[in-house]
Amino acid sequence: MTTGSREEILHRIRKGLGRGEGGGHVDSEAPLPQNTGPSSGTGEKRSDLAGVFAESLTGVNTSVYSASGRDAVLEFIRSFVREKGADSFSIWETEFLKSLGIKESLEVAGLAVKSAENKAGMALSSVGITEADYAIADTGTLVLLSGPERPRGVSLIPPTHLAIVRKENILSDISELFDKLNQLHENQEPIPACTTFVTGPSRTADIELNLTLGVHGPKELYVLIVF
Amino acid sequence: MNFERDSARAVEDKNLQRALVNVTDRFRAARKRASDETPGWDGLRNRAREIKKQTIAHLDDYLLQLEENVRKSGGHVHWARDGEEARNIIIDIARRNGVKSVVKSKSMATEEIELNLGLEAAGIRAVETDLGEYIIQLAGEHPSHIIAPAIHKTRHDISELFAEKLGVPYLSEPQELTKVARERLRDEFLGAGMGVSGANFGVAETGTIVIVENEGNARLTTTVPRIHVALMGIEKLLPRFGDLSLFLPLLVRSATGQKTSTYISLITGPRRGADKDGPEEFHLVLLDNGRSGILANPETRESLYCIRCGACLNNCPVYRKVGGHSYGWVYSGPIGAIINPQLMGIDEAPELPFASSLCGACRDVCPVKIDFPKVLLELRSEVVTRKEKTGGASALLESLSFKFWRAVVTHRKIYELALRFSYYAQRPWKTRKARGGGLRSLPYPFSRWTDERDFPAVSETPFRERWKKMKRRDGGAP
C-alpha cells in the first residue's frame, strides 16, 4: 500500500516541478545559501559569556547560582535539596557528575534515588539533576543530549529541574551551537536519539494569555554554573 | 464552508472580538519587538526564503534523503497520499501494537486529517495534551488560532467546562485550572500506548524531526509512550541540520515574540540500544494531501514555503475581526486564505481568496516572505475563470457588468455622460444623507454595498472641471 503511495507522491512532485523521473540533481544547482542564524556575540560579550548567560536565564524565570570546586558544588546541592524539602531525586550519570559524587552525597543525606526506567516512580521524585552538554548565552538555553546515562525524563518529569553547566560549555549563540553539533556528528558520534533545548520552566498562556508555569514539565528551573 | 455567514456571526460575538484584539495585539507587539532586536532580521528572512525555495524545487530528492536517514537511525517511514491513507496508517500501527489509548501533542496536520475522529471510530481513545487543545477537545470544538487554539474561550467558559466534563468544582484562576489539567494529563501520558505528534521541521541530512513548544506536552508525548508517531506535511523539509540555526529563531520570534521557545526537541529515530527511556518505535508519516498539486503552479508554489508561525494571522485586519472559525477549515488568516482552497480544491473554498483587503501586512511580517497578495490574486483569477466556464446567471451578469464598465470608462464622451446621468439618478437617495455626503442606502443590487458601508456620491462638478479651473487660476500646470 505505502510503496505505491510513495511512488505516486514522488511522481506527482516531479510532474508538478516539470521534471522527469529519477531526480537527483541537487548538487548541480546553485548551492544553498549560508545558514548562519542571528548572532549577538560581540567581542565584549564574548569575554563574559557566563554573565550574559546568567542574565538571559533571569529573563526566563530561572534562578542562577555559581560554584567553584567539588566541595562548593556538593555543599550547594545539599542545601538546595534541604530548602526544597526534597526526599527523592533522579540524576544523569555523566562523567562529570559522577566525578563530583553528587548521587552518593545525596544518598548519604537520606534522599532516595529514582530510576528513569520507572516513569511513574520518577514522577514522584522531587528533583531531577542533569548536566547540560552546552548552553547558549544569548537565549539562556540548556542543550541536553540523550544517551544511556542521560535519560530524557530527568529534565522533564520531576517538578523541579536543576541543571549543572560547566563554564567552558557556554556558547555565544545558536549558530555556534550548531557548528559544535555538526562537528560532533562528523567526528564519530551518531546523532543522539533526542537533543533537547530547554529555556526556562514549562509554561503556557492558553487561558486568556495568562502566564502559568509548570503546566506539563518542571514548574521550577535552577541552573548552577560551575567555574 | 460559508465565510460570509460565519464571519458575520463572529463580528457579533463580543467575547470573541475582545479575545481577538487581545491575542493579536499581544503577539503583534511581541513579534515586532523580537524582530527589531534581532540584528539583520531582514537578511535572515531572505536567506530562509531562498533555502525554502531550493528545498521545494528539489522536494523529491530531499524527501528520499530524509527517508533514508530516518531508516538508518532505526525509524520507519510511511507515505500517505491523502488524509484517509494517513489515518489508516496510524490506526494500523496502533492496532498492530494493541494500543487502546493515544496521547497527542499539538499538530495542525492531525487536525487536517481529522485523526481523532478516525481513531475514535476505530475504538482508540485519543487525548489532546496541549492545554489549549485539551480545552477545545473537551468542548468539542476546533482550534481558532494556530498558536493559541482556545483563545476564543474566557476563563469563565473554561471553568464551567472543567466543572461539567471533569467533575471538579468551579475554579476561577488560570493557575488552578492548569493544575487540574496537569494532573489529569499526567495519568493519560502514563497510561497511553502511543504518542502522536506533528513536526515543525524535518531535516533531510540527518533524518531528524523537530518539535517546538512551551508546555512540555510534546516532550512527554514523544518520551513516555512505547511508540512515537510523527505526522509531517511533505513541505516541512529543511536540507541541512545547520539550517535550524536560522529557522528556529525565525519561527519562534515570528510566532510568539519569545527569543526562543521553552522546549525544542530534535528527534532522530527511536531510543538507542542502552537508553533507559524514549520510545522503542518511531514512525514518520509523510503527508501529501494536496501539497504536490500546489507545486504545479509556479505562481502559487511559494504557499509551500510556510513554516506555520501564525504572524500573518495576527497582523491581518480581516482575521482580527472574523477570527479563525470563519475560514471553515484548520488553517485560518492569510495562510488559510491561500492554502485551504489549494489543499481542499478551489471549489470547496471559493470565498477565501476574496477574504482579504490585499493590504500586504501578511507579506511584510512573513518570515519567508510569501507574497500573499500575488498568490491571492492568482487564486481569485482561477475562481473567476472557473465561474465563467461553469456559466450560471451570476457569472454571466458579472462578466456583462465588467464589459459594460470597460465600455464606459474607455470612451471619454460616454464616461462624461454616464457621470452626468449618475448625478441626477442618485438624487432620490441623496436625501438620506450619510457623513461626508455619501449615499447611505441604495436599491438592489447596489444594496449589497450600502448594507455594509456608504457609497460616495457623485459630485455636481466633476473633478476634470475643477482641475481646469485650478489650472486657469494658478496659470499653468501644478
XYZ file of C-alpha atoms in Angstrom, chain B:
478
model
C -17.955 26.432 4.351
C -19.743 29.766 4.419
C -17.364 32.624 5.042
C -19.985 35.331 4.702
C -22.349 33.811 7.264
C -19.661 32.718 9.741
C -17.715 35.969 9.650
C -20.917 37.986 10.200
C -21.607 35.815 13.228
C -18.056 36.273 14.528
C -18.257 40.052 14.305
C -21.370 39.987 16.538
C -19.688 37.827 19.204
C -18.445 40.273 21.849
C -16.285 37.786 23.774
C -14.616 36.668 20.594
C -13.976 40.248 19.492
C -12.317 41.053 22.828
C -10.222 37.879 22.718
C -9.128 38.521 19.142
C -7.943 42.040 19.894
C -6.163 40.755 22.980
C -4.258 37.897 21.400
C -3.401 39.538 18.108
C -2.262 42.793 19.743
C -0.083 40.903 22.194
C 1.527 38.668 19.563
C 1.988 41.546 17.126
C 3.762 43.738 19.629
C 5.951 40.852 20.782
C 6.898 39.855 17.236
C 7.719 43.459 16.397
C 9.980 43.815 19.422
C 11.704 40.478 18.839
C 12.356 41.163 15.161
C 13.563 44.725 15.830
C 16.006 43.381 18.408
C 17.392 40.713 16.065
C 20.354 42.053 14.095
C 19.963 41.556 10.350
C 16.362 40.295 10.604
C 15.524 41.082 7.001
C 18.617 39.326 5.686
C 17.706 36.232 7.718
C 14.268 36.218 6.066
C 15.801 36.494 2.610
C 18.103 33.558 3.215
C 15.313 31.479 4.752
C 13.139 32.146 1.709
C 15.942 31.131 -0.647
C 16.554 27.888 1.291
C 12.839 27.056 1.222
C 12.674 27.852 -2.474
C 15.502 25.479 -3.288
C 14.136 22.793 -0.963
C 10.736 22.859 -2.636
C 12.378 22.864 -6.085
C 14.038 19.543 -5.115
C 11.362 18.193 -2.830
C 11.575 14.659 -4.249
C 15.329 14.360 -3.640
C 15.168 15.772 -0.132
C 12.243 13.532 0.824
C 14.209 10.479 -0.299
C 17.221 11.668 1.684
C 15.042 12.170 4.764
C 13.529 8.712 4.328
C 16.931 7.083 4.064
C 18.268 8.813 7.171
C 15.183 8.109 9.304
C 15.570 4.416 8.369
C 19.289 4.470 9.176
C 18.506 5.748 12.668
C 16.061 2.881 13.208
C 12.777 4.620 12.390
C 10.005 3.678 9.942
C 8.766 5.936 7.140
C 5.255 5.851 5.647
C 3.877 7.823 2.705
C 0.268 8.987 2.672
C -1.354 10.398 -0.461
C -4.296 11.824 1.452
C -5.883 12.186 4.866
C -7.669 8.867 4.758
C -4.481 6.967 3.988
C -2.607 8.784 6.779
C -5.369 7.937 9.249
C -5.323 4.310 8.226
C -1.546 4.085 8.576
C -1.694 5.474 12.119
C -4.681 3.320 13.123
C -2.878 0.301 11.728
C 0.242 0.960 13.821
C -1.958 1.312 16.911
C -3.878 -1.897 16.190
C -0.796 -3.963 15.482
C 0.527 -2.990 18.894
C -2.714 -3.386 20.786
C -2.843 0.319 21.636
C -6.071 1.365 23.366
C -5.221 4.965 24.171
C -3.182 7.632 22.373
C -1.797 10.953 23.649
C -1.413 13.763 21.129
C 0.636 16.916 21.066
C -0.454 19.898 19.023
C -0.358 19.316 15.294
C -2.251 21.141 12.568
C -1.596 18.223 10.218
C -3.509 15.840 12.512
C -6.367 18.361 12.586
C -6.205 18.421 8.812
C -6.709 14.652 8.522
C -9.250 14.542 11.404
C -7.160 11.923 13.134
C -9.103 11.976 16.406
C -12.369 11.066 14.682
C -10.599 8.270 12.825
C -9.014 6.874 15.983
C -12.276 7.016 17.891
C -14.147 5.263 15.081
C -11.518 2.526 15.363
C -12.184 2.239 19.088
C -8.966 4.002 20.155
C -9.096 6.837 22.674
C -7.229 9.994 21.597
C -6.401 12.700 24.140
C -5.095 16.141 23.199
C -2.442 17.236 25.708
C -1.601 20.832 24.764
C -3.656 22.821 27.295
C -5.458 24.853 24.626
C -6.161 21.764 22.528
C -7.327 19.840 25.620
C -9.862 22.592 26.330
C -11.008 22.592 22.702
C -11.361 18.816 22.697
C -13.426 18.814 25.912
C -15.673 21.458 24.345
C -15.960 19.517 21.076
C -14.708 22.453 19.004
C -11.911 23.303 16.579
C -8.821 25.489 17.151
C -9.288 29.143 16.229
C -5.625 30.187 16.103
C -2.516 28.253 15.082
C -0.577 29.228 18.197
C -3.347 29.884 20.727
C -6.101 27.385 19.851
C -8.504 28.166 22.695
C -8.157 31.904 22.657
C -11.859 32.401 21.902
C -12.776 30.955 25.300
C -12.865 33.021 28.511
C -11.672 31.651 31.856
C -15.329 31.525 32.854
C -16.136 29.282 29.862
C -13.226 27.020 30.781
C -14.184 26.866 34.468
C -17.691 25.746 33.548
C -16.355 23.283 31.003
C -13.973 21.674 33.522
C -16.706 21.511 36.169
C -19.067 19.819 33.723
C -16.672 17.426 31.980
C -14.117 16.652 34.681
C -16.357 16.810 37.733
C -14.183 19.336 39.559
C -15.561 22.316 41.492
C -15.814 25.676 39.668
C -12.285 27.123 39.628
C -11.793 30.696 38.513
C -7.995 31.074 38.434
C -5.982 30.012 35.362
C -3.368 28.561 37.753
C -5.911 26.255 39.374
C -7.375 25.204 36.030
C -3.905 24.488 34.676
C -3.111 22.358 37.716
C -6.220 20.233 37.176
C -5.221 19.692 33.544
C -1.660 18.757 34.550
C -2.845 16.085 36.954
C -5.402 14.600 34.577
C -2.982 14.560 31.669
C -0.110 13.032 33.675
C -2.267 9.939 34.107
C -3.053 9.940 30.393
C 0.650 10.052 29.490
C 1.497 7.177 31.801
C -1.388 5.061 30.506
C -1.012 5.720 26.765
C 0.435 3.100 24.432
C 1.289 5.571 21.699
C 2.122 9.252 21.300
C 1.252 11.178 18.134
C 2.966 14.462 17.348
C 3.344 16.805 14.418
C 6.659 18.208 13.224
C 7.772 21.797 12.763
C 10.698 20.745 10.587
C 12.176 17.580 9.119
C 15.910 17.629 8.387
C 16.860 15.628 5.280
C 20.590 15.459 6.088
C 20.137 13.710 9.450
C 16.591 12.266 9.438
C 15.712 14.476 12.404
C 12.258 15.831 13.148
C 11.946 18.994 15.217
C 9.165 19.975 17.610
C 8.884 23.475 19.085
C 6.712 24.108 22.160
C 6.405 25.823 25.549
C 4.428 23.402 27.684
C 6.446 20.185 27.600
C 3.497 18.060 26.477
C 5.197 17.300 23.171
C 8.266 16.118 25.102
C 6.063 13.850 27.219
C 4.215 12.616 24.123
C 7.492 11.692 22.425
C 9.214 10.289 25.540
C 6.757 8.353 27.716
C 4.654 6.042 25.454
C 6.268 2.964 23.877
C 5.576 4.170 20.314
C 6.002 7.623 18.785
C 4.295 8.512 15.506
C 5.047 11.883 13.898
C 2.839 13.225 11.109
C 4.527 15.749 8.837
C 3.407 17.591 5.704
C 5.891 16.910 2.898
C 6.712 20.623 2.582
C 8.174 20.939 6.084
C 11.623 19.851 4.987
C 14.957 21.540 5.523
C 18.062 20.256 3.721
C 20.721 20.657 6.406
C 20.923 20.221 10.193
C 22.540 23.659 10.448
C 19.544 25.280 8.738
C 17.839 25.042 12.123
C 20.064 27.803 13.495
C 18.348 30.101 11.015
C 14.810 28.695 11.011
C 14.271 28.117 14.742
C 14.784 31.782 15.732
C 12.713 32.947 12.742
C 9.840 30.628 13.670
C 9.707 31.375 17.395
C 10.271 35.124 17.127
C 7.591 35.429 14.430
C 5.132 33.250 16.338
C 5.154 34.454 19.941
C 7.932 37.027 20.033
C 9.904 34.928 22.524
C 13.623 34.895 21.821
C 13.339 31.127 21.834
C 10.631 28.741 22.996
C 10.826 26.838 26.277
C 11.433 23.469 24.648
C 12.749 22.361 21.286
C 13.117 18.623 20.644
C 15.345 17.284 17.869
C 14.300 13.667 17.460
C 16.319 11.203 15.388
C 14.793 7.736 15.432
C 13.705 5.684 18.452
C 15.731 5.224 21.669
C 19.184 3.742 21.136
C 20.444 0.421 22.461
C 21.172 1.138 26.108
C 18.930 4.222 26.521
C 16.730 3.982 29.613
C 13.792 5.952 28.200
C 12.308 7.249 24.982
C 10.049 5.338 22.583
C 11.047 1.888 21.362
C 9.432 2.520 17.963
C 9.496 5.648 15.842
C 7.274 6.169 12.786
C 7.290 9.144 10.462
C 4.198 9.588 8.292
C 4.754 11.871 5.292
C 1.515 13.556 4.264
C 0.807 14.831 0.758
C -2.966 15.552 0.879
C -2.934 18.078 -1.961
C 0.514 19.567 -1.402
C 2.102 18.097 -4.512
C -0.726 19.659 -6.522
C 0.355 23.133 -5.354
C 3.769 22.588 -6.958
C 2.237 22.533 -10.426
C 1.504 26.261 -10.452
C 4.748 28.299 -10.220
C 2.683 31.394 -9.298
C 1.325 29.830 -6.110
C 4.142 27.359 -5.338
C 5.537 29.618 -2.622
C 2.483 28.762 -0.478
C 4.560 25.696 0.438
C 7.358 27.781 1.998
C 5.136 28.469 5.050
C 6.561 27.428 8.437
C 3.222 27.948 10.291
C 4.258 30.736 12.680
C 0.882 32.497 12.640
C 2.328 36.015 12.259
C 0.132 36.637 9.204
C -2.974 35.913 11.276
C -2.051 38.367 13.987
C -1.329 41.129 11.522
C -4.324 40.606 9.226
C -7.120 43.211 9.577
C -9.606 40.614 8.311
C -8.531 37.790 10.674
C -8.544 40.240 13.570
C -12.280 40.823 13.010
C -13.581 37.465 11.816
C -11.405 35.004 13.813
C -10.237 31.539 12.850
C -13.517 29.641 12.594
C -14.811 31.769 9.704
C -12.243 30.233 7.374
C -14.100 26.943 7.542
C -11.094 24.632 7.852
C -7.983 24.073 10.005
C -5.867 26.887 8.583
C -7.055 30.458 9.024
C -5.981 34.023 8.328
C -3.987 34.860 5.195
C -2.257 31.475 5.123
C -5.658 29.778 5.359
C -6.976 32.004 2.586
C -4.242 30.758 0.269
C -3.760 27.123 1.267
C -7.279 25.991 2.149
C -8.530 26.493 -1.433
C -5.393 24.844 -2.820
C -5.453 21.838 -0.479
C -9.235 21.294 -0.423
C -9.796 22.196 -4.073
C -10.755 25.695 -5.087
C -14.429 24.786 -5.485
C -14.559 23.922 -1.784
C -13.403 27.365 -0.645
C -14.015 29.867 -3.450
C -14.733 32.694 -0.988
C -11.392 32.565 0.779
C -9.117 34.250 -1.816
C -11.506 37.215 -1.533
C -11.320 37.323 2.286
C -8.517 39.866 2.157
C -8.076 43.553 1.538
C -4.748 42.856 -0.217
C -3.094 45.311 2.179
C 0.047 43.152 2.301
C 0.587 43.285 6.091
C 0.944 39.479 5.983
C 3.734 39.661 3.408
C 5.538 42.275 5.477
C 5.755 40.038 8.562
C 6.143 36.633 6.901
C 9.479 35.064 7.959
C 9.864 33.504 4.494
C 8.398 36.495 2.650
C 5.491 34.739 0.987
C 3.952 37.219 -1.464
C 0.379 36.772 -0.224
C -1.286 39.461 -2.396
C 0.216 37.932 -5.544
C -0.955 34.423 -4.622
C -4.408 35.701 -3.631
C -4.830 37.490 -6.972
C -3.770 34.375 -8.846
C -6.340 32.310 -6.929
C -9.034 34.925 -7.482
C -8.452 34.776 -11.178
C -8.751 30.986 -11.015
C -12.076 31.278 -9.197
C -13.429 33.739 -11.770
C -12.243 31.719 -14.761
C -13.958 28.642 -13.344
C -17.138 30.535 -12.659
C -17.206 31.755 -16.243
C -16.653 28.247 -17.539
C -19.380 26.670 -15.463
C -21.676 29.518 -16.508
C -24.664 30.401 -14.341
C -26.663 33.623 -14.297
C -24.489 35.424 -11.749
C -21.288 34.647 -13.672
C -22.882 35.955 -16.846
C -24.143 39.071 -15.098
C -20.728 39.715 -13.551
C -18.955 39.307 -16.849
C -21.512 41.571 -18.610
C -21.164 44.221 -15.903
C -17.416 44.314 -16.345
C -17.767 44.548 -20.136
C -20.210 47.420 -19.686
C -17.825 49.062 -17.210
C -14.969 48.777 -19.671
C -17.051 50.292 -22.466
C -17.934 53.245 -20.244
C -14.528 54.060 -18.810
C -12.603 53.664 -22.059
C -14.745 56.161 -24.016
C -14.458 59.662 -22.791
C -17.772 61.010 -24.093
C -19.744 58.062 -22.749
C -17.921 58.331 -19.413
C -18.814 62.007 -19.065
C -22.425 61.325 -19.967
C -22.592 58.428 -17.504
C -21.317 60.624 -14.688
C -23.840 63.315 -15.523
C -26.574 60.691 -15.582
C -25.467 59.233 -12.253
C -25.501 62.645 -10.615
C -29.193 63.040 -11.428
C -30.071 59.394 -10.917
C -28.728 59.349 -7.360
C -30.956 62.258 -6.242
C -33.840 60.242 -4.744
C -31.366 58.556 -2.354
C -29.250 61.571 -1.600
C -31.823 62.950 0.828
C -30.888 60.225 3.308
C -27.576 61.798 3.913
C -24.584 59.978 5.310
C -21.498 61.549 6.796
C -19.340 63.155 4.172
C -22.209 63.412 1.704
C -22.173 59.712 0.763
C -25.167 57.550 -0.087
C -26.360 55.529 2.861
C -28.715 53.080 1.193
C -29.340 52.134 -2.432
C -31.725 49.637 -4.061
C -30.610 46.129 -5.073
C -28.057 45.218 -6.416
C -26.218 48.265 -5.011
C -27.645 47.498 -1.558
C -25.059 44.694 -1.377
C -22.561 47.501 -0.979
C -24.579 50.012 1.054
C -25.755 47.436 3.613
C -22.197 47.427 4.909
C -20.876 50.902 4.122
C -21.709 54.237 2.489
C -21.232 54.806 -1.198
C -19.535 58.067 -2.187
C -21.954 60.359 -4.004
C -21.224 61.655 -7.497
C -20.253 65.301 -7.262
C -22.087 68.002 -9.215
C -18.864 69.415 -10.624
C -16.683 66.622 -11.982
C -13.034 66.619 -10.981
C -11.897 67.400 -14.524
C -13.927 70.672 -14.443
C -12.379 71.655 -11.132
C -8.967 70.702 -12.451
C -9.415 73.042 -15.439
C -10.463 75.876 -13.116
C -7.477 75.297 -10.849
C -5.119 75.364 -13.793
C -6.603 78.655 -15.045
C -6.367 80.215 -11.589
C -2.770 79.109 -10.977
C -1.751 79.920 -14.529
C -0.434 76.613 -15.772
C 0.151 73.070 -14.691
C 0.643 72.469 -10.944
